[in-house]
Coordinates of C-alpha atoms and ligand atoms in Angstrom, one line a residue:
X15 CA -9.5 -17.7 -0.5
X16 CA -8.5 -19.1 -3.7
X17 CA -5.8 -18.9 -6.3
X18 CA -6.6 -20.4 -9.5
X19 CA -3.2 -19.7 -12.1
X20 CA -4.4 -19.9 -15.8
X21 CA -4.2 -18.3 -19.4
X22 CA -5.2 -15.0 -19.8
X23 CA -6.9 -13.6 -22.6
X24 CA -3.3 -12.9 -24.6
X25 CA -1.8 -16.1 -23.9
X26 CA 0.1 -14.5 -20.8
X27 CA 0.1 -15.8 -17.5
X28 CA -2.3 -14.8 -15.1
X29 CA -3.4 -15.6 -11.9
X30 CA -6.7 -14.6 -9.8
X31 CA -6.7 -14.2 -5.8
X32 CA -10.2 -14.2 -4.5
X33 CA -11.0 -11.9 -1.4
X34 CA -13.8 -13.8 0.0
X35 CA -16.2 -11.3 1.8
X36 CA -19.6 -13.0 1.5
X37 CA -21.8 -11.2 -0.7
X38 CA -19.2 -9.0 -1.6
X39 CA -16.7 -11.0 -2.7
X40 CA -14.4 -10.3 -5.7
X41 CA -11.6 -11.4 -7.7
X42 CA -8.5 -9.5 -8.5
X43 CA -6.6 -10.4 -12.0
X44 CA -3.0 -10.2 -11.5
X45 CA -0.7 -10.9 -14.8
X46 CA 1.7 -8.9 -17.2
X47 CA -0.1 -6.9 -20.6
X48 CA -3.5 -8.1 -18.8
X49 CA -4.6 -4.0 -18.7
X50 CA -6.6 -4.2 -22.0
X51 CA -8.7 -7.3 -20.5
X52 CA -10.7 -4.3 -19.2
X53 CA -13.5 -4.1 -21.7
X54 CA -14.3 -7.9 -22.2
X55 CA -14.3 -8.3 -18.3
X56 CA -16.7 -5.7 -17.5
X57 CA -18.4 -7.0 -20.4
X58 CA -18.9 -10.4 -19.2
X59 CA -20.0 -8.9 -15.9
X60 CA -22.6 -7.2 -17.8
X61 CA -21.6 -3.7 -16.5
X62 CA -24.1 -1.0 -17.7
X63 CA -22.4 1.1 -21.1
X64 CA -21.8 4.1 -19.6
X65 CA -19.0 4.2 -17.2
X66 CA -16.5 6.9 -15.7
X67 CA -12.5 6.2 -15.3
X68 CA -11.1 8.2 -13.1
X69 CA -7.1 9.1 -13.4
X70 CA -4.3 11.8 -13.5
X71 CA -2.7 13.4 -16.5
X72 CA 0.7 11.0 -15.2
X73 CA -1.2 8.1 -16.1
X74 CA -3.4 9.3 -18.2
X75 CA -0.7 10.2 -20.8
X76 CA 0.5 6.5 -20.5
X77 CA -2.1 4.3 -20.4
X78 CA -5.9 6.1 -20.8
X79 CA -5.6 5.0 -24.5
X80 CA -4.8 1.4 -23.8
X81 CA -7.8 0.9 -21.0
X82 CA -10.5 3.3 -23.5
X83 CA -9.9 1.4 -26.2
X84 CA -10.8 -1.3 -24.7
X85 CA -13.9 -0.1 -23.5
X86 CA -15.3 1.2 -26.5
X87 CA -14.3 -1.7 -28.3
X88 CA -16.5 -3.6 -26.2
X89 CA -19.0 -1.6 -26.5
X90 CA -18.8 1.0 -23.5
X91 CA -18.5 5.0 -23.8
X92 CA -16.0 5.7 -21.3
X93 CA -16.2 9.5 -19.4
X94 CA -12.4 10.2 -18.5
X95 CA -12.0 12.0 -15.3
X96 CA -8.9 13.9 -14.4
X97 CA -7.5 15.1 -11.2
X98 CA -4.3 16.8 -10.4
X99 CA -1.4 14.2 -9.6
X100 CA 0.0 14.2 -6.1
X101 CA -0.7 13.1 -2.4
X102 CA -1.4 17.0 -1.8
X103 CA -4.1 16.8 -3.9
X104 CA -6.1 13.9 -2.3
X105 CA -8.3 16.2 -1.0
X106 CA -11.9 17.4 -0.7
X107 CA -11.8 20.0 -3.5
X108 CA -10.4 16.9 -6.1
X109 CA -13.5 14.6 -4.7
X110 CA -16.1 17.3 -5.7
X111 CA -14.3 18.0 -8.9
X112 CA -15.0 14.1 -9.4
X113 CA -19.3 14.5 -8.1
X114 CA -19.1 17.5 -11.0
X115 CA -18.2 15.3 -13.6
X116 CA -20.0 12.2 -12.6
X117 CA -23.5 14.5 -12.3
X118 CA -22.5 16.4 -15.7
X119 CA -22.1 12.7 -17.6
X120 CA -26.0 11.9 -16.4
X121 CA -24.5 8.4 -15.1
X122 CA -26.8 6.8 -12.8
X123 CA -26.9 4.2 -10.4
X124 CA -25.9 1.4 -12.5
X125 CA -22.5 3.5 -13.8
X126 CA -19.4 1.9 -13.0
X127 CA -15.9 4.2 -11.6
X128 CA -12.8 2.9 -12.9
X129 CA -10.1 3.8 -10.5
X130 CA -6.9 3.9 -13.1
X131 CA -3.8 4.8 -11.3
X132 CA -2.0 4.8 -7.6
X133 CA -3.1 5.1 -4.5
X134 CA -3.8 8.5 -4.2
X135 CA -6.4 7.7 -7.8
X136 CA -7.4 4.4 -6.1
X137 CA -8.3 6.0 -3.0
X138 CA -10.2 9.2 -3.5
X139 CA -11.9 6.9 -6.7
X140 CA -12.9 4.8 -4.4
X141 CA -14.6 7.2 -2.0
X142 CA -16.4 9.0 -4.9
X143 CA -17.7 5.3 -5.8
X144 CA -18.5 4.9 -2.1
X145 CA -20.9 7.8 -2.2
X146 CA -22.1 8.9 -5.6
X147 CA -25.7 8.3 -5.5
X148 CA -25.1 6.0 -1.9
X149 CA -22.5 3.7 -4.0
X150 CA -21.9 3.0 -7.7
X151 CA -19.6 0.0 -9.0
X152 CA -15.6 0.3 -8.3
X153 CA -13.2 -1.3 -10.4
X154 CA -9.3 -1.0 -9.2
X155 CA -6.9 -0.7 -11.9
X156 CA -3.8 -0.2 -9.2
X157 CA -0.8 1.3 -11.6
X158 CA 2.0 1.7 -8.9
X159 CA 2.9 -1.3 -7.2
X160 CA 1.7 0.3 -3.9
X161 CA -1.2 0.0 -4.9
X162 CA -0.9 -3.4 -6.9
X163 CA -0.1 -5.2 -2.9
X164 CA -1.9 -2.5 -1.2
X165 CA -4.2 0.3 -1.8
X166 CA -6.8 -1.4 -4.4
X167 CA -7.2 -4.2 -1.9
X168 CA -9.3 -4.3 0.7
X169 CA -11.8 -1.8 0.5
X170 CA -10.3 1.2 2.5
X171 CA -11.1 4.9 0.2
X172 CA -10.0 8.0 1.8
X173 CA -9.2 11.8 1.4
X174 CA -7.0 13.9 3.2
X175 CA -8.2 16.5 5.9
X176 CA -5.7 19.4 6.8
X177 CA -5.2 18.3 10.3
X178 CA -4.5 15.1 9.1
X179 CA -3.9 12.1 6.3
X180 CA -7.0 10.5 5.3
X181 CA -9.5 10.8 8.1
X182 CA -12.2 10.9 5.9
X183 CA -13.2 8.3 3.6
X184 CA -15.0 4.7 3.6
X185 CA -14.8 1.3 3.7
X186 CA -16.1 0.0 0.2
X187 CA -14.7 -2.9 -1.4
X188 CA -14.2 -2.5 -5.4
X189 CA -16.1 -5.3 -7.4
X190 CA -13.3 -6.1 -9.5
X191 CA -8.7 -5.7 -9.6
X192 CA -7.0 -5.6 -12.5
X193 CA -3.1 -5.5 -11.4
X194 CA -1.5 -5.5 -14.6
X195 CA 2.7 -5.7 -13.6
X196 CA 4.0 -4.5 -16.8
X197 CA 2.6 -1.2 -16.0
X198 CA 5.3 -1.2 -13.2
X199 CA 7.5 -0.7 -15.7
X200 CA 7.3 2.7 -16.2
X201 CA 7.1 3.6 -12.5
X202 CA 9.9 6.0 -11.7
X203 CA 13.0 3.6 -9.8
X204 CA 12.1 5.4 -6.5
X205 CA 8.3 5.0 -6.4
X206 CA 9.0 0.9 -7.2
X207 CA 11.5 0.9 -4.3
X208 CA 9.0 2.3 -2.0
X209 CA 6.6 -0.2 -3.2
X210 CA 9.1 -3.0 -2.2
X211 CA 8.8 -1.6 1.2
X212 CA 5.4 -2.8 1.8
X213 CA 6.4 -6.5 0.0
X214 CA 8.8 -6.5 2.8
X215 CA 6.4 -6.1 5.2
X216 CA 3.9 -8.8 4.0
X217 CA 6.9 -11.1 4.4
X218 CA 8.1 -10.1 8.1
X219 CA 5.0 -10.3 9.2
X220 CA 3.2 -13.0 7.8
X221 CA 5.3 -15.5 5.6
X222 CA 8.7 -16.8 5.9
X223 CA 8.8 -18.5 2.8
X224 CA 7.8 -15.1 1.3
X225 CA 10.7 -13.7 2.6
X226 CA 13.2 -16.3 1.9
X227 CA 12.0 -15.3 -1.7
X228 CA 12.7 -12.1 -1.3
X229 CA 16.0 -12.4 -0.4
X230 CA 17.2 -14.0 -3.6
X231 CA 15.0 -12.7 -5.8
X232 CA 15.5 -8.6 -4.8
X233 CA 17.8 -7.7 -7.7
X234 CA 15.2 -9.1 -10.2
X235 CA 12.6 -7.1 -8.5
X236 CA 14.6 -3.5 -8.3
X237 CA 15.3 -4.1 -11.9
X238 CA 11.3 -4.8 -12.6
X239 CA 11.1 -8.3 -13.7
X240 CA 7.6 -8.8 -14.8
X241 CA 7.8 -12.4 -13.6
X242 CA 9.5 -11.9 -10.2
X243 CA 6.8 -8.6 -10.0
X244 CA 3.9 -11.1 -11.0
X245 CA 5.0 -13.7 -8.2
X246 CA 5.4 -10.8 -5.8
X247 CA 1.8 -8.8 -6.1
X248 CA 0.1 -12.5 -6.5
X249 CA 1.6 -13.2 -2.8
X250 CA 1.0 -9.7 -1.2
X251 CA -2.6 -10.0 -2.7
X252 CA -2.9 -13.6 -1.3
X253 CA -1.9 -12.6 2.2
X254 CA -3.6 -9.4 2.8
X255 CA -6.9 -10.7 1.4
X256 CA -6.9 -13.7 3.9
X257 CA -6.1 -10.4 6.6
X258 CA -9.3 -8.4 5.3
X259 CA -11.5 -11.8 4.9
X260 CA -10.6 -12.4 8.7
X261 CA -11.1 -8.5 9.6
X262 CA -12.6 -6.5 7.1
X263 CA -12.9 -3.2 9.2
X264 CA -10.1 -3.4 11.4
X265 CA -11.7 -4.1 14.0
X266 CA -8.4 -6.2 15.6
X267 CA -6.4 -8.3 13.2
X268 CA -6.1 -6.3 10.4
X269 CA -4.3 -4.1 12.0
X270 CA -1.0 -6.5 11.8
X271 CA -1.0 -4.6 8.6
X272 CA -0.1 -1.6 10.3
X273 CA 3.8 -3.3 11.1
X274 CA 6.6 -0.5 10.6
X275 CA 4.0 2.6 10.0
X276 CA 3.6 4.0 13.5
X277 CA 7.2 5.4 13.8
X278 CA 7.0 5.9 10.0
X279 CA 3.9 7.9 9.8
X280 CA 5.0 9.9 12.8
X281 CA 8.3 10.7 10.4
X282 CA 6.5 11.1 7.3
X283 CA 4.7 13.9 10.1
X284 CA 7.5 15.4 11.0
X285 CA 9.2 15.9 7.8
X286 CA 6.0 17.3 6.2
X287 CA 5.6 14.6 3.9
X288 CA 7.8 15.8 1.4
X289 CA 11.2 14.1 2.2
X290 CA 10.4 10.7 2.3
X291 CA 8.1 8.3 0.2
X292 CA 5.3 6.5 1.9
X293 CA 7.5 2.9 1.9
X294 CA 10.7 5.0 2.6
X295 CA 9.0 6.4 6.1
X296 CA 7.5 3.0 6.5
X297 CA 11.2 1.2 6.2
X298 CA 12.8 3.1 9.2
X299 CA 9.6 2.0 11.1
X300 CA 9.9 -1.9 10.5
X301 CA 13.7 -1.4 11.6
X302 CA 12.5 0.5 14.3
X303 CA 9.6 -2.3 15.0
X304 CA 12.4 -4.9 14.9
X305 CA 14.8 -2.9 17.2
X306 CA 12.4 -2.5 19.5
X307 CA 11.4 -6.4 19.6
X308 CA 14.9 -7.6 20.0
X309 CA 15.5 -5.3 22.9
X310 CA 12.3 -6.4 24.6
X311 CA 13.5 -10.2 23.9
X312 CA 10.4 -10.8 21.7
X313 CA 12.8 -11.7 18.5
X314 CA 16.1 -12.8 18.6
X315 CA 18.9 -11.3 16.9
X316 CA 19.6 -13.0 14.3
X317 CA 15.9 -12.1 13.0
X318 CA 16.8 -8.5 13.1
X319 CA 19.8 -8.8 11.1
X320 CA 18.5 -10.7 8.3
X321 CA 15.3 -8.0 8.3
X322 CA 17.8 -5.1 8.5
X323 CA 20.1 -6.7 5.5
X324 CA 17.2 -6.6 3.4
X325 CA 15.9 -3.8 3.9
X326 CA 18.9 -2.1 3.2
X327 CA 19.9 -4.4 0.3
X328 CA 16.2 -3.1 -1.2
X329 CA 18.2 0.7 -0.6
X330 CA 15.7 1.8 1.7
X331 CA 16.5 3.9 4.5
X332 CA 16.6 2.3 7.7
X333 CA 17.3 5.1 10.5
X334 CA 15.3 8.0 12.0
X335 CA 16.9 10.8 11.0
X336 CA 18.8 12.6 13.6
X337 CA 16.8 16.0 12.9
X338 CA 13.9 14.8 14.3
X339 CA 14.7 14.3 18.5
X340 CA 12.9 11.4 20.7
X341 CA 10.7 13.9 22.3
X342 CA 9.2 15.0 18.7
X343 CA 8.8 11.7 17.8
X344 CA 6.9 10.8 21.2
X345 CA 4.3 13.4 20.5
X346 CA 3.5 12.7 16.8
X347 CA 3.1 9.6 18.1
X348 CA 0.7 10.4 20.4
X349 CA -1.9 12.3 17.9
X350 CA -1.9 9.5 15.5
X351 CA -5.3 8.7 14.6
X352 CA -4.7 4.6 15.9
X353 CA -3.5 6.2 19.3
X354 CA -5.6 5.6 22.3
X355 CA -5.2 6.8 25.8
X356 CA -1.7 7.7 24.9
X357 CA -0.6 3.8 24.0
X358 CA -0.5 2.4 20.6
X359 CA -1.3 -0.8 19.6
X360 CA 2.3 -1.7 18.2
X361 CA 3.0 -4.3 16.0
X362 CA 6.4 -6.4 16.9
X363 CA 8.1 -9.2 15.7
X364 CA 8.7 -12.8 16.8
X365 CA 10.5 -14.5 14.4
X366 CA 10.1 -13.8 10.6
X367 CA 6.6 -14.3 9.3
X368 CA 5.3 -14.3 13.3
X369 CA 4.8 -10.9 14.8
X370 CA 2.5 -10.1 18.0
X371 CA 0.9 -6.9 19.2
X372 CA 2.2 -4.8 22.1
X373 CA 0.6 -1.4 23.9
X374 CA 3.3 0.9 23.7
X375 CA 3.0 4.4 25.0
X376 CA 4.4 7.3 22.4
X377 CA 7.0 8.1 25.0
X378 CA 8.2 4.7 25.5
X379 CA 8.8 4.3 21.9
X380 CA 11.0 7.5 22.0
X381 CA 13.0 6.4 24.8
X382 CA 14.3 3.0 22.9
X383 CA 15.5 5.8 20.2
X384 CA 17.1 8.2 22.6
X385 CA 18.9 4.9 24.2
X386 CA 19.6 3.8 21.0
X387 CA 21.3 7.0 19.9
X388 CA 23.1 7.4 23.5
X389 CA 24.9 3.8 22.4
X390 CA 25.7 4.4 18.7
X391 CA 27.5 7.9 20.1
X392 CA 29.3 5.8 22.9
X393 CA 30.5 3.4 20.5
X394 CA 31.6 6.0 17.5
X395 CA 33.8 7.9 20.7
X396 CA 37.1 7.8 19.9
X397 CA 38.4 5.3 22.6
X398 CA 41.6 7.1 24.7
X399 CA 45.5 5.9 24.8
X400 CA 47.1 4.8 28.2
Ligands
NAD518 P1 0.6 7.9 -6.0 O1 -0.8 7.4 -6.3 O2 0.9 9.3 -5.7 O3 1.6 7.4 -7.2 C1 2.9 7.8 -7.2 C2 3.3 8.5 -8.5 O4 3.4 7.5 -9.5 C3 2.4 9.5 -9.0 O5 3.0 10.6 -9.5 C4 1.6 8.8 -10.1 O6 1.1 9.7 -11.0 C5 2.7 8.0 -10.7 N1 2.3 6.8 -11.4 C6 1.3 5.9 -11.1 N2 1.4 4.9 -11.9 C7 2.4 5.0 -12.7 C8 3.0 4.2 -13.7 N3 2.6 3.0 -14.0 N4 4.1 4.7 -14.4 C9 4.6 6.0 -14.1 N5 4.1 6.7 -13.1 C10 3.0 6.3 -12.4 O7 1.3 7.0 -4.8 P2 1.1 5.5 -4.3 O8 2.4 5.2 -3.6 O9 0.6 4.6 -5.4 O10 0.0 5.6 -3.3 C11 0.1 6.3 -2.1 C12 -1.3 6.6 -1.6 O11 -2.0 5.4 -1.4 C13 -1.3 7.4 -0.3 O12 -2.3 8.4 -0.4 C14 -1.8 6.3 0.7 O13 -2.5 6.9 1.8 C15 -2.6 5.4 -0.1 N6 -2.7 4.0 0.4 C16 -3.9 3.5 0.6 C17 -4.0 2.2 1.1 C18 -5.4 1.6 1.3 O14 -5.4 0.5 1.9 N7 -6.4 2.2 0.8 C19 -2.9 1.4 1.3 C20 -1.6 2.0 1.0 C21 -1.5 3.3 0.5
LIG519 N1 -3.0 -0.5 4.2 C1 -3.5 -1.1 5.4 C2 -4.8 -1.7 5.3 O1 -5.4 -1.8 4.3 O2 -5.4 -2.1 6.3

């Protein structure tokens, strides 16, 4: 793992996290205006001319000028690849409509695929890289900051299946990251917020000083400070590339990763993905997480406080919504995809930056939120008069 801060190419600040992975190894470019470094990088890695970047018309419309232009400048005839925006469209048909293109353009094994976007562009990019003639080159340009401290890092490319969020897809690590944070700028408030919801994460679960940070540097980062943003992905990208250097495939640690996203993908289930964001669902779970660890004596309660009061100072929401009951919650649980022989593998908390794993049955889990529940109605009861 290394972290080497130095001048970009503009004069800005950069700095370059390495995800060590043998052979495989790569470096991702974190730094503000950096997005038009494209061309002379690729360049220098003496990537063959013809190359494919794959987007939607979102960030098309915003930045496909900016990364083309770079490429042709240096030399490269970029084919630009569109699919529909939207999670609902990470999907089979949107991965063949990619193969189509990539056929039609006669690129060959040698092409490059530019994934320019979020998570949804960096993951179904990433699987058509995976697979196009058994695996072209993958570059991540990550344009939400989901996908800055999470998605393009670390090699996981999916799609969507109806009975269920990506269950298809491939491990396959991109060759090269390019998180330029002044693209952040133009994220819509929400979508940053729900980014800031996974920063959290990093910090509960594996860095205090991280999340001393955090705490006095939030209002910077909900008004999208390209400094504070810069220091923010360059940690994120820091810690989960020591996670996937240790356990590339999840085949144990990596899962620490998963902290806050067992209650909140069971929510985002329930709701039918369409009332809370990704990080939104994924906040209620960390509070949940937290709950759950200082009733089990794991974490004391001063930990939970100071995790609760930022969460909620970041405006995330930080209860399970009274709509969905314990019982529904106990059987989403239970046909997650990380589930096995009814437990889960649930991530807790020790202190901040420590957390532990803990089998926890789906049911279990819901009875903590019925209890829970029971105790906030006991203590709203109006008390009687002698
Ligand atoms: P997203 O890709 O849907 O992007 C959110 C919205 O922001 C979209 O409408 C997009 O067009 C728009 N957008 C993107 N960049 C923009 C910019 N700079 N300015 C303005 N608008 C912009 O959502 P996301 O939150 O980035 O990613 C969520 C997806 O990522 C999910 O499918 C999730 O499964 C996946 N994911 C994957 C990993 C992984 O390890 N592979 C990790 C986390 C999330
Ligand atoms: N987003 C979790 C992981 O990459 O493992």
């Amino acid at each position: 793992l290394e972290s080497v801060v130095s001048g970009s190419p503009r004069g800005t600040t950069e700095e370059v996290v390495r995800v060590e992975l043998g052979a495989r190894s790569y470096p991702i470019y974190i730094g503000a205006g950096i997005i038009e470094t494209i061309g002379p990088r690729l360049r220098e890695r003496g990537a063959a001319s013809r190359l494919a970047v794959v987007t939607n018309p979102t960030v098309a419309q915003l930045y496909a000028d900016r990364v083309c232009r770079s490429l042709e400048e240096t030399g490269f005839t970029p084919v630009l690849i569109e699919i529909p925006d939207g999670e609902e469209h990470k999907n089979l048909a949107s991965l063949a409509s990619i193969y189509d293109r990539l056929i039609a353009a006669q690129l060959d094994r040698g092409a490059t695929l530019v994934a320019l976007g979020g998570g949804v562009v960096g993951d179904i990019g990433g699987l058509a890289a995976a697979t196009f003639l058994r695996g072209v080159s993958l570059v991540q340009v990550p344009t939400t900051l989901v996908a800055q401290v999470d998605a393009s890092v670390g090699g996981k490319t999916a799609i969507n299946h109806q009975a269920g969020k990506n269950l298809i897809g491939a491990f396959y690590q991109p060759r090269m990251v390019l998180a330029d944070v002044e693209v952040l700028g133009s994220l819509p408030h929400r979508e940053l917020v729900s980014g800031l919801a996974e920063v959290i994460k990093y910090a509960i679960i594996l860095d205090a000083d991280f999340f001393d940070f955090l705490e006095s540097a939030l209002p910077q980062a909900l008004d999208a400070d390209p400094e504070v943003l810069r220091r923010i992905v360059s940690v994120c990208c820091r810690l989960k590339a020591a996670v996937v250097g240790e356990d590339e495939t999840e085949s144990g640690y990596r899962a620490v990763l998963n902290f806050g996203h067992t209650v909140g993908h069971a929510i985002e289930v329930l709701t039918d993905y369409n009332r809370y964001l990704h990080g939104e669902a994924v906040a209620v779970g960390m509070v949940f997480a937290t709950l759950l660890s200082e009733a089990r004596g794991y974490c004391d309660p001063a930990t939970g406080d100071r995790i609760r009061r930022l969460v909620e100072r970041a405006r995330l929401p930080v209860e399970v919504p009274r709509d969905i009951d314990a019982g529904a919650l106990a059987s989403a649980i239970g046909v997650d995809k990380k589930t096995r022989d009814g437990a889960v593998k649930f991530v807790c908390v020790e202190a901040i930056g420590r957390s532990r794993f803990e089998r926890i049955e789906g049911r279990a889990l819901a009875a903590y939120l019925t209890m829970w529940r029971a105790q906030e109605t006991e203590s709203a009861e109006p008390r009687g008069t002698e």
